[in-house]
């Protein structure tokens, strides 16, 4: 498909793209919120469990902010498939389903995939902020910025926990 210059500046196209990415982010966060309890149970490292609990609380805050964005723009959330986030979560659970009970492998997978999910969130918030600026949606910029910053903080948290976990295992 050739991208025409008019598509890049057409407010209807930009709003469609914004809504598409907003839906992906929203339903990804909803999926995370609804499925983190199991990961908290499976994690063996206490700091990891606490970080997952914090992530669960952050997901709730993200969803509340995204609800504000939907309301401000008079948009109704649409349940689009959120395949990347669901695929990552299914991969996280795969080791348990295969009966591999190694705590190190399970904990490391959780830490890896949580960081991967946060990178997806960071990119999604970045995309929404760019599209929001193009659409001159100044009234929602702060909500998107808070979500963006929180995702960066969550990513850093899981990176610190990974470093801490590996040092307690003697792998530093």
PDB file of C-alpha atoms in Angstrom:
ATOM      1  CA  UNK A   1       0.000   0.000   0.000  1.00  0.00           C
ATOM      2  CA  UNK A   2       1.364   3.378  -0.999  1.00  0.00           C
ATOM      3  CA  UNK A   3       1.144   5.973   1.699  1.00  0.00           C
ATOM      4  CA  UNK A   4      -0.139   9.212   0.317  1.00  0.00           C
ATOM      5  CA  UNK A   5       0.932  12.469   1.957  1.00  0.00           C
ATOM      6  CA  UNK A   6      -2.726  13.284   2.579  1.00  0.00           C
ATOM      7  CA  UNK A   7      -3.043  10.170   4.806  1.00  0.00           C
ATOM      8  CA  UNK A   8      -0.338  11.486   7.122  1.00  0.00           C
ATOM      9  CA  UNK A   9      -2.222  14.725   7.747  1.00  0.00           C
ATOM     10  CA  UNK A  10      -5.829  13.555   7.377  1.00  0.00           C
ATOM     11  CA  UNK A  11      -7.395  13.965  10.851  1.00  0.00           C
ATOM     12  CA  UNK A  12      -9.802  11.056  10.239  1.00  0.00           C
ATOM     13  CA  UNK A  13      -6.911   8.711   9.417  1.00  0.00           C
ATOM     14  CA  UNK A  14      -4.875   9.949  12.375  1.00  0.00           C
ATOM     15  CA  UNK A  15      -7.843   9.534  14.736  1.00  0.00           C
ATOM     16  CA  UNK A  16      -8.396   6.003  13.415  1.00  0.00           C
ATOM     17  CA  UNK A  17      -4.721   5.178  14.074  1.00  0.00           C
ATOM     18  CA  UNK A  18      -4.908   6.756  17.524  1.00  0.00           C
ATOM     19  CA  UNK A  19      -8.027   4.761  18.409  1.00  0.00           C
ATOM     20  CA  UNK A  20      -6.493   1.551  17.050  1.00  0.00           C
ATOM     21  CA  UNK A  21      -3.391   1.934  19.243  1.00  0.00           C
ATOM     22  CA  UNK A  22      -5.447   3.070  22.219  1.00  0.00           C
ATOM     23  CA  UNK A  23      -7.569  -0.086  21.971  1.00  0.00           C
ATOM     24  CA  UNK A  24      -4.502  -2.311  21.712  1.00  0.00           C
ATOM     25  CA  UNK A  25      -2.959  -0.696  24.770  1.00  0.00           C
ATOM     26  CA  UNK A  26      -6.214  -0.739  26.742  1.00  0.00           C
ATOM     27  CA  UNK A  27      -7.049  -4.385  26.143  1.00  0.00           C
ATOM     28  CA  UNK A  28      -3.420  -5.392  26.639  1.00  0.00           C
ATOM     29  CA  UNK A  29      -3.465  -3.698  30.047  1.00  0.00           C
ATOM     30  CA  UNK A  30      -6.804  -5.313  30.858  1.00  0.00           C
ATOM     31  CA  UNK A  31      -5.422  -8.744  29.951  1.00  0.00           C
ATOM     32  CA  UNK A  32      -2.360  -8.133  32.118  1.00  0.00           C
ATOM     33  CA  UNK A  33      -4.466  -6.986  35.065  1.00  0.00           C
ATOM     34  CA  UNK A  34      -6.699 -10.040  34.801  1.00  0.00           C
ATOM     35  CA  UNK A  35      -3.832 -12.551  34.535  1.00  0.00           C
ATOM     36  CA  UNK A  36      -1.127 -11.314  36.890  1.00  0.00           C
ATOM     37  CA  UNK A  37      -2.510 -13.098  39.960  1.00  0.00           C
ATOM     38  CA  UNK A  38      -1.367 -16.436  38.562  1.00  0.00           C
ATOM     39  CA  UNK A  39       2.158 -15.164  37.912  1.00  0.00           C
ATOM     40  CA  UNK A  40       2.336 -13.807  41.460  1.00  0.00           C
ATOM     41  CA  UNK A  41       1.514 -17.310  42.734  1.00  0.00           C
ATOM     42  CA  UNK A  42       4.030 -18.996  40.419  1.00  0.00           C
ATOM     43  CA  UNK A  43       6.950 -16.639  41.156  1.00  0.00           C
ATOM     44  CA  UNK A  44       9.313 -17.999  43.800  1.00  0.00           C
ATOM     45  CA  UNK A  45      11.343 -14.824  44.441  1.00  0.00           C
ATOM     46  CA  UNK A  46       9.663 -12.506  46.975  1.00  0.00           C
ATOM     47  CA  UNK A  47      10.895  -9.298  45.295  1.00  0.00           C
ATOM     48  CA  UNK A  48       9.455 -10.557  42.003  1.00  0.00           C
ATOM     49  CA  UNK A  49       6.109 -11.270  43.643  1.00  0.00           C
ATOM     50  CA  UNK A  50       6.047  -7.734  45.082  1.00  0.00           C
ATOM     51  CA  UNK A  51       6.950  -6.221  41.706  1.00  0.00           C
ATOM     52  CA  UNK A  52       4.155  -8.175  40.031  1.00  0.00           C
ATOM     53  CA  UNK A  53       1.728  -6.898  42.676  1.00  0.00           C
ATOM     54  CA  UNK A  54       2.908  -3.360  41.988  1.00  0.00           C
ATOM     55  CA  UNK A  55       2.478  -3.957  38.254  1.00  0.00           C
ATOM     56  CA  UNK A  56      -1.068  -5.137  38.904  1.00  0.00           C
ATOM     57  CA  UNK A  57      -1.805  -1.882  40.754  1.00  0.00           C
ATOM     58  CA  UNK A  58      -0.143   0.129  37.974  1.00  0.00           C
ATOM     59  CA  UNK A  59      -2.263  -1.657  35.353  1.00  0.00           C
ATOM     60  CA  UNK A  60      -5.368  -0.496  37.225  1.00  0.00           C
ATOM     61  CA  UNK A  61      -4.085   3.091  37.204  1.00  0.00           C
ATOM     62  CA  UNK A  62      -3.287   2.815  33.490  1.00  0.00           C
ATOM     63  CA  UNK A  63      -6.790   1.560  32.764  1.00  0.00           C
ATOM     64  CA  UNK A  64      -8.337   4.435  34.731  1.00  0.00           C
ATOM     65  CA  UNK A  65      -6.252   6.962  32.785  1.00  0.00           C
ATOM     66  CA  UNK A  66      -7.105   5.302  29.483  1.00  0.00           C
ATOM     67  CA  UNK A  67     -10.790   5.432  30.445  1.00  0.00           C
ATOM     68  CA  UNK A  68     -10.319   9.186  30.899  1.00  0.00           C
ATOM     69  CA  UNK A  69      -8.802   9.382  27.402  1.00  0.00           C
ATOM     70  CA  UNK A  70     -11.748   7.479  25.922  1.00  0.00           C
ATOM     71  CA  UNK A  71     -14.176   9.813  27.738  1.00  0.00           C
ATOM     72  CA  UNK A  72     -12.330  12.984  26.713  1.00  0.00           C
ATOM     73  CA  UNK A  73     -12.398  11.923  23.063  1.00  0.00           C
ATOM     74  CA  UNK A  74     -15.912  10.477  23.212  1.00  0.00           C
ATOM     75  CA  UNK A  75     -14.636   7.093  21.992  1.00  0.00           C
ATOM     76  CA  UNK A  76     -15.946   3.704  23.069  1.00  0.00           C
ATOM     77  CA  UNK A  77     -13.327   0.990  23.669  1.00  0.00           C
ATOM     78  CA  UNK A  78     -13.379  -1.744  21.062  1.00  0.00           C
ATOM     79  CA  UNK A  79     -12.215  -5.221  22.030  1.00  0.00           C
ATOM     80  CA  UNK A  80      -9.630  -5.779  19.344  1.00  0.00           C
ATOM     81  CA  UNK A  81      -7.489  -8.869  19.605  1.00  0.00           C
ATOM     82  CA  UNK A  82      -4.396  -8.131  21.641  1.00  0.00           C
ATOM     83  CA  UNK A  83      -2.365 -10.969  20.223  1.00  0.00           C
ATOM     84  CA  UNK A  84       1.184  -9.819  21.169  1.00  0.00           C
ATOM     85  CA  UNK A  85       0.453  -9.461  24.897  1.00  0.00           C
ATOM     86  CA  UNK A  86      -1.597 -12.670  25.015  1.00  0.00           C
ATOM     87  CA  UNK A  87       1.142 -14.558  23.175  1.00  0.00           C
ATOM     88  CA  UNK A  88       3.753 -13.331  25.634  1.00  0.00           C
ATOM     89  CA  UNK A  89       1.629 -14.421  28.591  1.00  0.00           C
ATOM     90  CA  UNK A  90       0.965 -17.827  27.038  1.00  0.00           C
ATOM     91  CA  UNK A  91       4.714 -18.271  26.597  1.00  0.00           C
ATOM     92  CA  UNK A  92       5.256 -17.348  30.244  1.00  0.00           C
ATOM     93  CA  UNK A  93       2.848 -20.102  31.299  1.00  0.00           C
ATOM     94  CA  UNK A  94       4.236 -22.688  28.832  1.00  0.00           C
ATOM     95  CA  UNK A  95       7.010 -23.911  31.123  1.00  0.00           C
ATOM     96  CA  UNK A  96       4.559 -24.674  33.882  1.00  0.00           C
ATOM     97  CA  UNK A  97       2.266 -26.524  31.479  1.00  0.00           C
ATOM     98  CA  UNK A  98       5.186 -28.639  30.269  1.00  0.00           C
ATOM     99  CA  UNK A  99       5.926 -29.644  33.846  1.00  0.00           C
ATOM    100  CA  UNK A 100       9.318 -27.984  34.023  1.00  0.00           C
ATOM    101  CA  UNK A 101       9.476 -26.951  37.662  1.00  0.00           C
ATOM    102  CA  UNK A 102      12.802 -25.188  37.764  1.00  0.00           C
ATOM    103  CA  UNK A 103      12.304 -22.038  39.842  1.00  0.00           C
ATOM    104  CA  UNK A 104      15.203 -20.202  38.207  1.00  0.00           C
ATOM    105  CA  UNK A 105      13.866 -20.768  34.706  1.00  0.00           C
ATOM    106  CA  UNK A 106      10.315 -19.826  35.667  1.00  0.00           C
ATOM    107  CA  UNK A 107      11.329 -16.666  37.519  1.00  0.00           C
ATOM    108  CA  UNK A 108      13.706 -15.591  34.745  1.00  0.00           C
ATOM    109  CA  UNK A 109      10.980 -16.084  32.150  1.00  0.00           C
ATOM    110  CA  UNK A 110       8.570 -13.951  34.163  1.00  0.00           C
ATOM    111  CA  UNK A 111      11.174 -11.193  34.479  1.00  0.00           C
ATOM    112  CA  UNK A 112      12.039 -11.376  30.781  1.00  0.00           C
ATOM    113  CA  UNK A 113       8.448 -11.256  29.589  1.00  0.00           C
ATOM    114  CA  UNK A 114       7.396  -8.521  31.994  1.00  0.00           C
ATOM    115  CA  UNK A 115      10.207  -6.355  30.626  1.00  0.00           C
ATOM    116  CA  UNK A 116       9.156  -7.223  27.078  1.00  0.00           C
ATOM    117  CA  UNK A 117       5.554  -6.252  27.844  1.00  0.00           C
ATOM    118  CA  UNK A 118       6.699  -2.967  29.372  1.00  0.00           C
ATOM    119  CA  UNK A 119       8.718  -2.230  26.228  1.00  0.00           C
ATOM    120  CA  UNK A 120       5.553  -2.790  24.185  1.00  0.00           C
ATOM    121  CA  UNK A 121       3.695  -0.412  26.526  1.00  0.00           C
ATOM    122  CA  UNK A 122       6.432   2.227  26.312  1.00  0.00           C
ATOM    123  CA  UNK A 123       6.292   2.096  22.518  1.00  0.00           C
ATOM    124  CA  UNK A 124       2.488   2.169  22.482  1.00  0.00           C
ATOM    125  CA  UNK A 125       2.372   5.224  24.760  1.00  0.00           C
ATOM    126  CA  UNK A 126       5.048   6.883  22.626  1.00  0.00           C
ATOM    127  CA  UNK A 127       2.969   6.236  19.487  1.00  0.00           C
ATOM    128  CA  UNK A 128      -0.174   7.618  21.167  1.00  0.00           C
ATOM    129  CA  UNK A 129       1.686  10.735  22.256  1.00  0.00           C
ATOM    130  CA  UNK A 130       2.960  11.346  18.711  1.00  0.00           C
ATOM    131  CA  UNK A 131      -0.486  10.830  17.214  1.00  0.00           C
ATOM    132  CA  UNK A 132      -2.049  12.928  19.986  1.00  0.00           C
ATOM    133  CA  UNK A 133       0.277  15.824  19.139  1.00  0.00           C
ATOM    134  CA  UNK A 134      -0.563  15.501  15.443  1.00  0.00           C
ATOM    135  CA  UNK A 135      -4.257  15.627  16.358  1.00  0.00           C
ATOM    136  CA  UNK A 136      -3.636  18.499  18.813  1.00  0.00           C
ATOM    137  CA  UNK A 137      -5.125  16.499  21.709  1.00  0.00           C
ATOM    138  CA  UNK A 138      -3.391  18.636  24.308  1.00  0.00           C
ATOM    139  CA  UNK A 139      -5.975  17.850  26.994  1.00  0.00           C
ATOM    140  CA  UNK A 140      -4.902  14.183  27.172  1.00  0.00           C
ATOM    141  CA  UNK A 141      -1.130  14.646  26.846  1.00  0.00           C
ATOM    142  CA  UNK A 142      -0.617  14.510  30.623  1.00  0.00           C
ATOM    143  CA  UNK A 143      -2.550  11.227  30.918  1.00  0.00           C
ATOM    144  CA  UNK A 144      -0.429   9.651  28.180  1.00  0.00           C
ATOM    145  CA  UNK A 145       2.787  11.028  29.659  1.00  0.00           C
ATOM    146  CA  UNK A 146       1.954   9.562  33.084  1.00  0.00           C
ATOM    147  CA  UNK A 147       1.318   6.139  31.537  1.00  0.00           C
ATOM    148  CA  UNK A 148       4.537   6.395  29.515  1.00  0.00           C
ATOM    149  CA  UNK A 149       6.601   7.351  32.588  1.00  0.00           C
ATOM    150  CA  UNK A 150       5.002   4.620  34.698  1.00  0.00           C
ATOM    151  CA  UNK A 151       5.813   1.975  32.065  1.00  0.00           C
ATOM    152  CA  UNK A 152       9.442   3.141  32.031  1.00  0.00           C
ATOM    153  CA  UNK A 153       9.532   2.874  35.837  1.00  0.00           C
ATOM    154  CA  UNK A 154       8.015  -0.644  35.717  1.00  0.00           C
ATOM    155  CA  UNK A 155      10.594  -1.713  33.135  1.00  0.00           C
ATOM    156  CA  UNK A 156      13.405  -0.412  35.359  1.00  0.00           C
ATOM    157  CA  UNK A 157      11.893  -2.176  38.364  1.00  0.00           C
ATOM    158  CA  UNK A 158      11.971  -5.545  36.588  1.00  0.00           C
ATOM    159  CA  UNK A 159      15.516  -4.901  35.393  1.00  0.00           C
ATOM    160  CA  UNK A 160      16.624  -4.175  38.977  1.00  0.00           C
ATOM    161  CA  UNK A 161      14.857  -7.290  40.241  1.00  0.00           C
ATOM    162  CA  UNK A 162      16.549  -9.373  37.549  1.00  0.00           C
ATOM    163  CA  UNK A 163      19.942  -8.038  38.670  1.00  0.00           C
ATOM    164  CA  UNK A 164      19.076  -8.681  42.324  1.00  0.00           C
ATOM    165  CA  UNK A 165      17.790 -12.171  41.558  1.00  0.00           C
ATOM    166  CA  UNK A 166      20.892 -13.139  39.612  1.00  0.00           C
ATOM    167  CA  UNK A 167      23.177 -11.810  42.348  1.00  0.00           C
ATOM    168  CA  UNK A 168      21.345 -13.936  44.959  1.00  0.00           C
ATOM    169  CA  UNK A 169      21.813 -16.949  42.688  1.00  0.00           C
ATOM    170  CA  UNK A 170      25.554 -16.282  42.402  1.00  0.00           C
ATOM    171  CA  UNK A 171      25.461 -15.185  38.741  1.00  0.00           C
ATOM    172  CA  UNK A 172      26.801 -11.652  38.956  1.00  0.00           C
TER     173      UNK A 172
END
